[in-house]
Amino acid sequence: MKDNIIIIAVVLLAGWLAATRVAFFRIDLTEEKRYSISKAAKGQLEAMKEPLTLRLYLTGKLDANMARLKSEVTDLVTEMNMVSAERIEIEEIDPSEATDDEERMANYRQLEERGIRGLSVSDRSRSGQVTESVIFPWAELCSSSDTMAICLMNPGAQATGEMSVNTAVGDVEFQIIDAVRVLNHASLKKIAFIEGHGELPEPLTFDISDALSRYFQVDRGVMGKDPTVLDPYSAIIIAKPKEPFSESDKFIIDQYIMHGGSVLWLIDGVMISDSMLSTGGMTPLMANDVNLGDQLFKYGVRVTPTVVEDMQCSYMPVNMAGHGEKPRFEPIPWTFSPLLQLSPLHPITKTLTDVKVDYASGIEIVGDTVGVTKEVLMVTSNASHVTGAPGEIDVMQAMKVEPEDYFIHSYVPIGVALEGRFSSIYTHRMPPEGITAQVVEKSEPTRMVVVADGDLLRNDVQRTQQGMMYLPVGFDRVTQQQHGNRDFVVNAMLYLTDDEGIMQLRRRQMPLRMLNRVSVEQRYMTIAAKNVLLPIAVLALMGFVFIFFYRRRYAR
């Protein structure tokens, strides 16, 4: 009787521990720790103030790769619920489930209006039959007052490829935790676009400001003479200045960095005339001196007075009609608009599609900056050309070059991330006239990103009958392709303001250990037979051995 009571008590205790999640214990022995929730993610989950619902649209008829991605999402949410203060419930929604095609298309349109775009996926069976379907690798994380869309797979990726899906799997934790972070925070960090030096005006930064408003309070303004004017801001953006910075402005920015502030620099190394290029096909190429060269040099980089061309580029419509003929525009490769290759390792650029720039310059890593880590984010291809200023750009000459003799440069850096403790340009110098402040000569640990093109975040403005329409940043009107400019800028600002380490989740690498497809196809029947028959044979052998020894023992 006493033994029975002890057994019942142990069972009840185990049940209570399981219900309270105290008994949950597991050791992750994988090299990349793919089954472990990071410390930064746990902090966000423990700060949840209310239950959340994850509407998962990746459901229905899925191929093996998409089914794996869905399984990773559901498993990850299950793990998150083990440490979160409130639960995240999963609600599966199949947009393709409908009584007829009209209802199905209506479902698709509703999602498209919310920015949730479907992917057309082709699947080939072993018999060679190809079937196509539309899937939505998206989810929405919903609180009682807000909803955050989560893109589970980059729209530019190949949905049927194991590598693309594997990359998406490695990014799932960041995507979900990023949405949790936004829903958790009642107040937003502040960032600012600096004005007063001919920077891009508000209409040309409307789309990127809208994208950043998901995470930040976005302000604009000039600095004036107050050395503390930038203190309330977690990061600032200097976008395509055309006029020189005064010493007082440089001092304010420098001391802002010394106190731990972060900066996204988008600086043109050269100036051109768009109007002269469009009307006459030629434009002079002049250095763009905005009085920031010495300051950036001190921090460890130099924007060169050059313009970079690349064989990997976007297109530009050119009038190919002769004199007196009706205009006939045809798209031609425009080498002055390179499509940049991105670092697959840095959290800013990992999983992004290519970034489009216009008349970009090169960046040189310079100086003896001890304690500063420098990582190249964006480069041109292995077929590039660099033209120094002063010079000129001639459309007709650009169309006549011999590629093998002209594009002789390779992998020219266009964007660089800097992290560490920077030295002030005003070390052993007095503050500029009119500013009363003590010079801080060494910065707190901080970050900055330098891009040698100011047009990277510029959106086009198109006039329509309904009024002005702002096109997305990075949208190519000729090819109708969306490049990764918008995501790059958003990720850069998240990286610069990341005090919680969440962006480091994007550094996670998930090695893809693939089977040899040719070998599997050739030995399909052998492998299938072994996997089916061998376990049965082992069980039969174990049964035979058991019966043999059982009879031998009790034969007497």
Coordinates of C-alpha atoms in Angstrom, one line a residue:
M1 CA 0.0 0.0 0.0
K2 CA 2.8 2.4 0.9
D3 CA 4.6 1.6 -2.4
N4 CA 1.4 2.4 -4.4
I5 CA 1.1 5.8 -2.6
I6 CA 4.7 6.7 -3.5
I7 CA 4.2 5.8 -7.1
I8 CA 1.0 7.9 -7.4
A9 CA 2.8 10.8 -5.7
V10 CA 5.7 10.6 -8.2
V11 CA 3.3 10.5 -11.1
L12 CA 1.3 13.5 -9.9
L13 CA 4.6 15.5 -9.2
A14 CA 5.8 14.7 -12.7
G15 CA 2.5 15.9 -14.2
W16 CA 2.6 19.1 -12.2
L17 CA 6.2 19.8 -13.2
A18 CA 5.3 19.2 -16.9
A19 CA 2.3 21.5 -16.7
T20 CA 4.4 24.3 -15.1
R21 CA 7.2 23.8 -17.7
V22 CA 9.7 23.3 -14.9
A23 CA 10.5 19.7 -16.1
F24 CA 11.3 20.9 -19.7
F25 CA 15.0 20.0 -20.3
R26 CA 16.9 19.4 -23.5
I27 CA 20.5 19.6 -24.7
D28 CA 21.1 21.0 -28.2
L29 CA 24.1 19.1 -29.6
T30 CA 23.9 20.6 -33.1
E31 CA 26.9 22.5 -34.2
E32 CA 24.9 25.6 -35.2
K33 CA 22.5 25.4 -32.2
R34 CA 19.5 25.3 -34.5
Y35 CA 17.2 24.1 -31.7
S36 CA 18.1 26.7 -29.1
I37 CA 16.4 30.0 -28.5
S38 CA 19.0 32.9 -28.3
K39 CA 19.4 35.1 -25.3
A40 CA 18.2 38.2 -27.2
A41 CA 15.0 36.3 -28.3
K42 CA 14.3 35.1 -24.8
G43 CA 14.4 38.7 -23.6
Q44 CA 11.7 39.7 -26.0
L45 CA 9.6 36.7 -25.3
E46 CA 9.8 37.2 -21.5
A47 CA 8.7 40.8 -22.1
M48 CA 5.4 39.9 -23.9
K49 CA 2.5 41.7 -22.3
E50 CA -0.4 39.8 -23.9
P51 CA -1.0 36.6 -25.9
L52 CA -0.3 36.8 -29.7
T53 CA -1.7 35.0 -32.7
L54 CA 0.5 33.9 -35.6
R55 CA -1.6 33.6 -38.7
L56 CA 0.3 31.2 -40.9
Y57 CA -0.5 31.4 -44.6
L58 CA 2.1 28.8 -45.6
T59 CA -0.3 25.9 -45.6
G60 CA -2.3 23.7 -48.0
K61 CA -0.6 21.6 -50.6
L62 CA 3.1 22.1 -50.2
D63 CA 6.2 20.5 -51.7
A64 CA 8.8 18.9 -49.4
N65 CA 10.8 22.2 -49.1
M66 CA 7.9 24.4 -48.2
A67 CA 6.6 21.7 -45.8
R68 CA 9.9 21.8 -44.1
L69 CA 9.8 25.6 -43.7
K70 CA 6.3 25.4 -42.3
S71 CA 7.4 22.7 -39.8
E72 CA 10.3 24.8 -38.7
V73 CA 8.0 27.7 -38.0
T74 CA 5.6 25.7 -36.0
D75 CA 8.4 23.9 -34.1
L76 CA 10.0 27.3 -33.3
V77 CA 6.8 28.8 -32.0
T78 CA 6.4 25.7 -29.8
E79 CA 9.9 26.3 -28.4
M80 CA 9.2 30.0 -27.9
N81 CA 6.1 29.2 -25.9
M82 CA 8.3 27.3 -23.4
V83 CA 10.0 30.5 -22.4
S84 CA 7.5 33.3 -23.3
A85 CA 5.5 35.2 -20.7
E86 CA 2.4 34.8 -22.9
R87 CA 1.5 32.2 -25.5
I88 CA 1.7 32.5 -29.2
E89 CA -1.1 30.6 -30.8
I90 CA -0.8 29.4 -34.4
E91 CA -3.8 29.8 -36.8
E92 CA -3.3 28.2 -40.2
I93 CA -5.1 29.8 -43.1
D94 CA -5.0 28.4 -46.6
P95 CA -5.6 31.2 -49.1
S96 CA -6.2 28.6 -51.9
E97 CA -9.1 27.0 -50.1
A98 CA -12.2 28.2 -51.8
T99 CA -15.4 26.9 -53.4
D100 CA -14.5 28.3 -56.8
D101 CA -11.8 30.2 -58.7
E102 CA -13.6 33.6 -58.1
E103 CA -13.5 33.2 -54.4
R104 CA -9.9 32.0 -54.5
M105 CA -8.8 35.0 -56.5
A106 CA -10.6 37.3 -54.1
N107 CA -8.6 35.7 -51.3
Y108 CA -5.4 36.4 -53.2
R109 CA -6.3 40.0 -53.9
Q110 CA -7.0 40.6 -50.2
L111 CA -3.6 39.4 -49.3
E112 CA -1.9 41.3 -52.1
E113 CA -3.5 44.6 -50.8
R114 CA -1.8 43.9 -47.4
G115 CA 1.6 43.4 -49.2
I116 CA 1.5 39.6 -48.9
R117 CA 2.5 38.3 -52.3
G118 CA 2.2 34.8 -53.5
L119 CA 4.8 32.7 -55.2
S120 CA 4.3 30.4 -58.1
V121 CA 5.9 27.0 -57.4
S122 CA 6.6 24.3 -59.9
D123 CA 7.0 20.7 -58.6
R124 CA 8.2 17.8 -60.7
S125 CA 7.2 14.2 -59.7
R126 CA 9.4 11.2 -60.2
S127 CA 7.4 10.4 -63.3
G128 CA 8.3 13.8 -64.8
Q129 CA 4.9 15.4 -64.4
V130 CA 5.1 19.1 -63.6
T131 CA 2.4 20.8 -61.4
E132 CA 2.2 24.4 -60.5
S133 CA 0.6 26.0 -57.4
V134 CA 0.5 29.4 -55.6
I135 CA 1.8 29.5 -52.1
F136 CA 2.1 32.3 -49.6
P137 CA 5.3 32.0 -47.5
W138 CA 4.0 34.7 -45.1
A139 CA 2.6 35.0 -41.6
E140 CA 1.0 37.7 -39.6
L141 CA 1.7 38.2 -35.9
C142 CA -1.4 39.8 -34.3
S143 CA -1.9 41.5 -31.0
S144 CA -5.1 43.0 -29.7
S145 CA -4.2 46.4 -31.3
D146 CA -1.8 45.8 -34.2
T147 CA -0.7 43.3 -36.8
M148 CA 2.8 42.7 -38.2
A149 CA 3.4 41.0 -41.5
I150 CA 6.3 38.5 -41.5
C151 CA 7.9 37.4 -44.8
L152 CA 9.2 33.9 -44.2
M153 CA 11.0 33.7 -47.5
N154 CA 12.6 36.5 -49.6
P155 CA 10.4 37.2 -52.6
G156 CA 13.5 37.1 -54.9
A157 CA 14.4 33.6 -53.8
Q158 CA 13.8 30.5 -55.8
A159 CA 11.0 28.9 -53.8
T160 CA 11.7 25.3 -55.0
G161 CA 15.4 25.3 -54.1
E162 CA 16.8 23.6 -51.0
M163 CA 19.4 26.4 -50.6
S164 CA 16.8 29.1 -50.6
V165 CA 14.5 27.3 -48.2
N166 CA 17.5 26.5 -45.9
T167 CA 18.4 30.2 -45.9
A168 CA 14.8 31.1 -45.0
V169 CA 14.8 28.6 -42.1
G170 CA 17.9 30.2 -40.7
D171 CA 16.1 33.6 -40.7
V172 CA 12.8 32.5 -39.2
E173 CA 13.8 33.2 -35.6
F174 CA 14.8 36.8 -36.4
Q175 CA 11.6 37.5 -38.4
I176 CA 9.3 36.3 -35.6
I177 CA 11.3 38.0 -32.8
D178 CA 11.5 41.2 -34.8
A179 CA 7.7 41.3 -35.0
V180 CA 7.4 40.5 -31.3
R181 CA 9.8 43.3 -30.5
V182 CA 7.7 45.8 -32.4
L183 CA 4.5 44.7 -30.8
N184 CA 6.1 44.8 -27.3
H185 CA 7.4 48.3 -27.5
A186 CA 4.9 51.1 -26.6
S187 CA 7.4 53.8 -27.5
L188 CA 9.6 54.0 -30.6
K189 CA 13.3 55.0 -30.9
K190 CA 13.9 58.3 -32.7
I191 CA 16.0 58.7 -35.8
A192 CA 16.5 61.8 -38.0
F193 CA 17.3 62.8 -41.6
I194 CA 19.9 65.6 -41.5
E195 CA 19.0 68.6 -43.7
G196 CA 20.7 71.9 -44.6
H197 CA 23.3 70.7 -47.1
G198 CA 21.2 69.9 -50.2
E199 CA 20.2 66.4 -49.0
L200 CA 17.4 64.5 -50.6
P201 CA 14.1 66.3 -49.9
E202 CA 11.2 64.7 -48.1
P203 CA 9.2 63.6 -51.3
L204 CA 12.3 61.7 -52.6
T205 CA 12.6 59.8 -49.2
F206 CA 8.9 59.3 -48.6
D207 CA 8.9 55.5 -49.2
I208 CA 11.9 54.8 -47.0
S209 CA 10.6 57.0 -44.3
D210 CA 7.3 55.1 -44.4
A211 CA 9.2 51.8 -44.1
L212 CA 11.3 53.1 -41.2
S213 CA 8.2 54.3 -39.4
R214 CA 7.4 50.7 -38.6
Y215 CA 10.3 50.8 -36.1
F216 CA 11.2 54.4 -35.4
Q217 CA 9.9 57.9 -35.0
V218 CA 11.3 59.6 -38.1
D219 CA 12.2 63.3 -37.9
R220 CA 14.0 65.8 -40.2
G221 CA 15.8 69.0 -39.6
V222 CA 19.0 71.2 -39.5
M223 CA 21.4 71.0 -36.6
G224 CA 22.0 74.7 -35.8
K225 CA 24.6 75.5 -33.1
D226 CA 23.4 73.4 -30.2
P227 CA 26.0 70.6 -29.6
T228 CA 23.4 68.4 -27.9
V229 CA 20.7 68.7 -30.6
L230 CA 21.2 65.1 -31.8
D231 CA 21.3 63.5 -28.3
P232 CA 17.6 62.3 -28.4
Y233 CA 18.2 60.3 -31.6
S234 CA 19.4 56.7 -31.7
A235 CA 20.8 57.2 -35.2
I236 CA 20.9 59.8 -38.0
I237 CA 20.9 59.6 -41.8
I238 CA 22.9 61.8 -44.1
A239 CA 21.5 61.3 -47.5
K240 CA 23.2 62.7 -50.6
P241 CA 24.5 66.1 -49.5
K242 CA 25.5 68.5 -52.2
E243 CA 26.7 71.5 -50.2
P244 CA 29.7 71.6 -47.8
F245 CA 29.3 70.9 -44.1
S246 CA 30.3 73.7 -41.8
E247 CA 32.8 73.0 -39.1
S248 CA 30.1 73.4 -36.5
D249 CA 27.9 70.8 -38.2
K250 CA 30.9 68.4 -38.4
F251 CA 31.7 69.0 -34.7
I252 CA 28.1 68.2 -33.7
I253 CA 28.1 65.0 -35.7
D254 CA 31.5 64.0 -34.4
Q255 CA 30.6 64.5 -30.8
Y256 CA 27.3 62.8 -31.3
I257 CA 29.3 59.7 -32.5
M258 CA 31.7 60.1 -29.5
H259 CA 28.7 59.8 -27.2
G260 CA 27.6 56.6 -28.8
G261 CA 25.5 57.9 -31.7
S262 CA 25.2 56.0 -35.0
V263 CA 25.3 57.3 -38.5
L264 CA 24.2 56.1 -41.9
W265 CA 26.3 58.0 -44.4
L266 CA 25.1 58.0 -48.1
I267 CA 27.7 60.2 -49.8
D268 CA 28.2 60.7 -53.6
G269 CA 31.8 60.9 -54.6
V270 CA 31.0 62.8 -57.8
M271 CA 28.5 65.2 -59.3
I272 CA 26.7 64.8 -62.7
S273 CA 23.9 66.7 -64.5
D274 CA 20.9 64.6 -65.1
S275 CA 19.3 67.3 -67.3
M276 CA 22.4 67.5 -69.6
L277 CA 22.6 63.8 -69.8
S278 CA 18.9 63.4 -70.8
T279 CA 19.0 66.2 -73.4
G280 CA 22.5 66.1 -74.9
G281 CA 23.7 62.6 -73.9
M282 CA 26.7 64.0 -72.1
T283 CA 27.5 65.4 -68.7
P284 CA 30.7 66.6 -67.0
L285 CA 31.9 64.5 -64.1
M286 CA 33.1 66.6 -61.1
A287 CA 34.2 65.7 -57.6
N288 CA 31.6 66.2 -54.9
D289 CA 33.5 67.8 -52.1
V290 CA 31.1 68.3 -49.1
N291 CA 33.9 68.8 -46.6
L292 CA 33.4 65.3 -45.0
G293 CA 36.5 63.6 -46.4
D294 CA 38.8 64.3 -43.4
Q295 CA 36.1 63.2 -41.0
L296 CA 35.4 59.9 -42.7
F297 CA 39.1 59.3 -43.2
K298 CA 39.5 59.6 -39.4
Y299 CA 36.8 57.0 -38.9
G300 CA 38.5 54.6 -41.4
V301 CA 37.0 55.0 -44.9
R302 CA 37.4 57.2 -47.9
V303 CA 34.7 57.9 -50.6
T304 CA 36.8 58.3 -53.8
P305 CA 35.9 61.0 -56.4
T306 CA 35.1 58.3 -59.0
V307 CA 32.1 56.8 -60.8
V308 CA 31.9 53.0 -61.1
E309 CA 30.5 51.1 -64.1
D310 CA 29.6 47.4 -64.1
M311 CA 28.5 44.8 -66.6
Q312 CA 25.9 43.6 -64.0
C313 CA 23.6 46.5 -64.3
S314 CA 20.0 47.7 -64.8
Y315 CA 18.5 49.0 -68.0
M316 CA 17.9 52.5 -69.3
P317 CA 15.4 53.5 -72.2
V318 CA 17.3 55.2 -75.0
N319 CA 15.8 56.8 -78.1
M320 CA 17.1 54.7 -81.0
A321 CA 15.2 56.6 -83.7
G322 CA 17.1 58.7 -86.3
H323 CA 16.9 62.4 -86.8
G324 CA 13.4 63.4 -87.8
E325 CA 11.9 60.0 -87.0
K326 CA 9.3 59.2 -84.4
P327 CA 10.9 58.6 -81.0
R328 CA 11.6 54.9 -80.5
F329 CA 12.9 54.0 -77.0
E330 CA 14.6 50.7 -76.4
P331 CA 16.1 49.5 -73.1
I332 CA 19.8 49.1 -73.1
P333 CA 22.2 48.0 -70.3
W334 CA 23.2 51.1 -68.4
T335 CA 26.5 50.3 -66.8
F336 CA 26.3 53.4 -64.6
S337 CA 23.5 51.7 -62.6
P338 CA 25.2 48.6 -61.1
L339 CA 23.4 45.8 -59.4
L340 CA 25.6 45.2 -56.4
Q341 CA 26.6 41.9 -54.8
L342 CA 25.9 41.6 -51.1
S343 CA 27.7 40.0 -48.2
P344 CA 25.9 36.7 -47.3
L345 CA 27.3 36.9 -43.8
H346 CA 26.5 40.3 -42.4
P347 CA 23.1 40.8 -40.7
I348 CA 22.3 43.9 -42.8
T349 CA 22.7 42.1 -46.2
K350 CA 22.1 38.4 -45.5
T351 CA 19.2 37.0 -47.6
L352 CA 18.7 40.3 -49.5
T353 CA 18.3 40.5 -53.2
D354 CA 20.8 42.7 -55.2
V355 CA 20.8 46.5 -54.5
K356 CA 20.6 49.0 -57.3
V357 CA 22.8 52.2 -57.3
D358 CA 23.2 55.0 -59.7
Y359 CA 26.6 56.7 -60.5
A360 CA 28.1 55.2 -57.4
S361 CA 31.6 55.8 -56.3
G362 CA 34.2 53.5 -54.7
I363 CA 35.1 53.2 -51.1
E364 CA 38.6 52.7 -49.7
I365 CA 39.3 51.4 -46.3
V366 CA 42.0 53.6 -44.8
G367 CA 43.7 54.7 -41.6
D368 CA 45.2 52.9 -38.6
T369 CA 41.9 52.6 -36.7
V370 CA 42.7 50.2 -33.9
G371 CA 39.6 48.9 -32.2
V372 CA 37.3 49.4 -35.2
T373 CA 36.0 46.4 -37.2
K374 CA 35.4 47.0 -40.9
E375 CA 33.2 44.8 -43.0
V376 CA 32.4 45.2 -46.7
L377 CA 28.7 45.0 -47.3
M378 CA 28.4 45.6 -51.1
V379 CA 30.7 45.3 -54.1
T380 CA 30.5 45.4 -57.8
S381 CA 31.0 42.2 -59.9
N382 CA 34.2 41.0 -61.4
A383 CA 33.7 43.1 -64.6
S384 CA 33.8 46.7 -63.5
H385 CA 35.3 50.0 -64.7
V386 CA 36.3 53.0 -62.6
T387 CA 36.4 56.6 -64.0
G388 CA 38.0 59.3 -62.0
A389 CA 36.8 63.0 -61.8
P390 CA 37.2 65.3 -63.4
G391 CA 35.9 63.8 -66.6
E392 CA 32.7 63.2 -68.6
I393 CA 30.0 60.7 -69.3
D394 CA 29.0 60.2 -72.9
V395 CA 26.1 57.9 -73.6
M396 CA 27.3 57.1 -77.2
Q397 CA 30.8 56.3 -76.1
A398 CA 29.5 54.1 -73.3
M399 CA 27.7 52.0 -75.9
K400 CA 30.8 51.5 -78.0
V401 CA 33.3 50.2 -75.5
E402 CA 34.9 46.7 -75.8
P403 CA 33.9 44.9 -72.6
E404 CA 37.1 42.7 -72.3
D405 CA 39.3 45.8 -72.5
Y406 CA 37.1 48.2 -70.6
F407 CA 35.7 46.3 -67.6
I408 CA 39.0 45.4 -66.0
H409 CA 38.3 46.1 -62.3
S410 CA 36.8 43.6 -59.9
Y411 CA 34.7 43.8 -56.7
V412 CA 34.9 47.5 -56.0
P413 CA 33.5 48.2 -52.5
I414 CA 30.5 50.5 -52.4
G415 CA 29.2 50.0 -48.9
V416 CA 31.1 49.3 -45.6
A417 CA 30.0 48.7 -42.0
L418 CA 32.2 50.1 -39.2
E419 CA 31.9 49.0 -35.5
G420 CA 34.0 49.9 -32.5
R421 CA 35.4 52.9 -30.7
F422 CA 36.2 55.8 -33.0
S423 CA 38.7 58.6 -32.5
S424 CA 37.4 62.2 -32.8
I425 CA 38.5 64.4 -35.7
Y426 CA 38.7 67.2 -33.1
T427 CA 41.3 65.5 -30.9
H428 CA 43.8 68.2 -29.7
R429 CA 41.6 70.8 -31.5
M430 CA 39.4 73.6 -30.2
P431 CA 35.6 73.4 -30.9
P432 CA 34.5 75.6 -33.8
E433 CA 33.7 79.2 -33.1
G434 CA 30.2 79.7 -31.6
I435 CA 30.1 76.3 -29.9
T436 CA 30.9 75.9 -26.2
A437 CA 31.5 72.2 -25.4
Q438 CA 34.2 69.9 -24.1
V439 CA 35.7 67.7 -26.8
V440 CA 35.4 63.9 -26.2
E441 CA 38.3 62.3 -28.0
K442 CA 37.3 58.6 -27.9
S443 CA 33.8 57.3 -28.6
E444 CA 31.7 54.9 -26.8
P445 CA 31.3 51.5 -28.7
T446 CA 29.1 52.4 -31.6
R447 CA 28.5 51.7 -35.3
M448 CA 28.2 53.4 -38.7
V449 CA 27.5 52.4 -42.2
V450 CA 29.0 54.3 -45.2
V451 CA 27.6 53.9 -48.7
A452 CA 29.2 55.7 -51.7
D453 CA 25.9 56.5 -53.3
G454 CA 23.2 58.9 -52.2
D455 CA 20.5 57.6 -54.5
L456 CA 20.3 54.2 -52.9
L457 CA 17.4 55.3 -50.7
R458 CA 15.8 57.7 -53.2
N459 CA 12.3 56.9 -54.5
D460 CA 11.0 58.0 -57.8
V461 CA 7.9 60.2 -58.0
Q462 CA 5.4 59.6 -60.8
R463 CA 2.7 62.0 -61.8
T464 CA -0.7 60.4 -62.4
Q465 CA -4.3 61.6 -62.9
Q466 CA -4.9 61.0 -59.2
G467 CA -1.9 63.1 -58.2
M468 CA 1.7 62.3 -57.3
M469 CA 2.5 58.6 -56.8
Y470 CA 5.6 57.6 -54.8
L471 CA 7.3 54.5 -56.3
P472 CA 9.0 52.0 -53.9
V473 CA 12.7 52.5 -53.2
G474 CA 14.7 50.2 -55.5
F475 CA 11.9 49.7 -58.0
D476 CA 13.1 49.6 -61.6
R477 CA 10.5 51.1 -64.0
V478 CA 12.1 49.5 -67.1
T479 CA 12.3 45.9 -65.9
Q480 CA 9.4 46.2 -63.3
Q481 CA 11.8 44.5 -60.8
Q482 CA 12.0 45.3 -57.1
H483 CA 15.6 45.4 -55.8
G484 CA 16.7 45.1 -52.2
N485 CA 17.3 48.9 -51.5
R486 CA 14.4 49.3 -49.1
D487 CA 15.3 46.2 -47.0
F488 CA 19.0 47.3 -47.0
V489 CA 18.2 50.7 -45.5
V490 CA 15.8 49.3 -42.9
N491 CA 18.3 46.5 -41.9
A492 CA 21.1 49.1 -41.7
M493 CA 19.1 51.3 -39.3
L494 CA 18.0 48.3 -37.2
Y495 CA 21.7 47.3 -37.1
L496 CA 22.8 50.8 -36.0
T497 CA 20.2 51.0 -33.2
D498 CA 20.4 47.4 -32.1
D499 CA 21.1 47.6 -28.3
E500 CA 19.5 44.2 -27.6
G501 CA 21.5 42.0 -30.0
I502 CA 18.4 41.0 -32.1
M503 CA 20.1 41.7 -35.4
Q504 CA 22.8 39.2 -34.5
L505 CA 20.2 36.5 -35.1
R506 CA 20.7 37.2 -38.8
R507 CA 24.3 36.0 -38.6
R508 CA 23.1 32.4 -37.9
Q509 CA 24.1 29.9 -40.5
M510 CA 22.2 26.7 -41.2
P511 CA 24.5 24.3 -43.1
L512 CA 22.6 22.4 -45.7
R513 CA 23.7 18.7 -45.6
M514 CA 22.1 17.4 -48.8
L515 CA 21.9 13.9 -50.2
N516 CA 23.5 13.0 -53.6
R517 CA 20.4 13.1 -55.8
V518 CA 22.0 11.1 -58.6
S519 CA 23.1 8.4 -56.3
V520 CA 19.6 8.3 -54.6
E521 CA 17.9 8.0 -58.0
Q522 CA 20.2 5.2 -59.1
R523 CA 19.9 3.2 -55.9
Y524 CA 16.3 4.1 -55.1
M525 CA 15.0 0.5 -55.0
T526 CA 18.0 -0.7 -53.0
I527 CA 17.7 2.1 -50.4
A528 CA 13.9 1.6 -50.2
A529 CA 14.2 -2.1 -49.7
K530 CA 16.8 -1.7 -47.0
N531 CA 14.8 0.8 -45.1
V532 CA 11.6 -1.4 -45.3
L533 CA 13.0 -4.9 -45.0
L534 CA 16.0 -4.4 -42.7
P535 CA 13.9 -3.2 -39.6
I536 CA 11.5 -6.2 -40.1
A537 CA 14.4 -8.6 -40.3
V538 CA 16.0 -7.2 -37.2
L539 CA 12.7 -7.5 -35.3
A540 CA 12.2 -11.1 -36.6
L541 CA 15.8 -12.0 -35.5
M542 CA 15.2 -10.5 -32.0
G543 CA 11.9 -12.4 -31.7
F544 CA 13.6 -15.7 -32.8
V545 CA 16.5 -15.2 -30.3
F546 CA 14.0 -14.4 -27.5
I547 CA 11.9 -17.5 -28.2
F548 CA 14.9 -19.7 -28.5
F549 CA 16.3 -18.8 -25.1
Y550 CA 12.9 -18.8 -23.5
R551 CA 12.2 -22.4 -24.6
R552 CA 15.7 -23.4 -23.7
R553 CA 15.3 -22.0 -20.2
Y554 CA 11.9 -23.4 -19.4
A555 CA 12.3 -26.7 -21.4
R556 CA 12.8 -28.6 -18.1

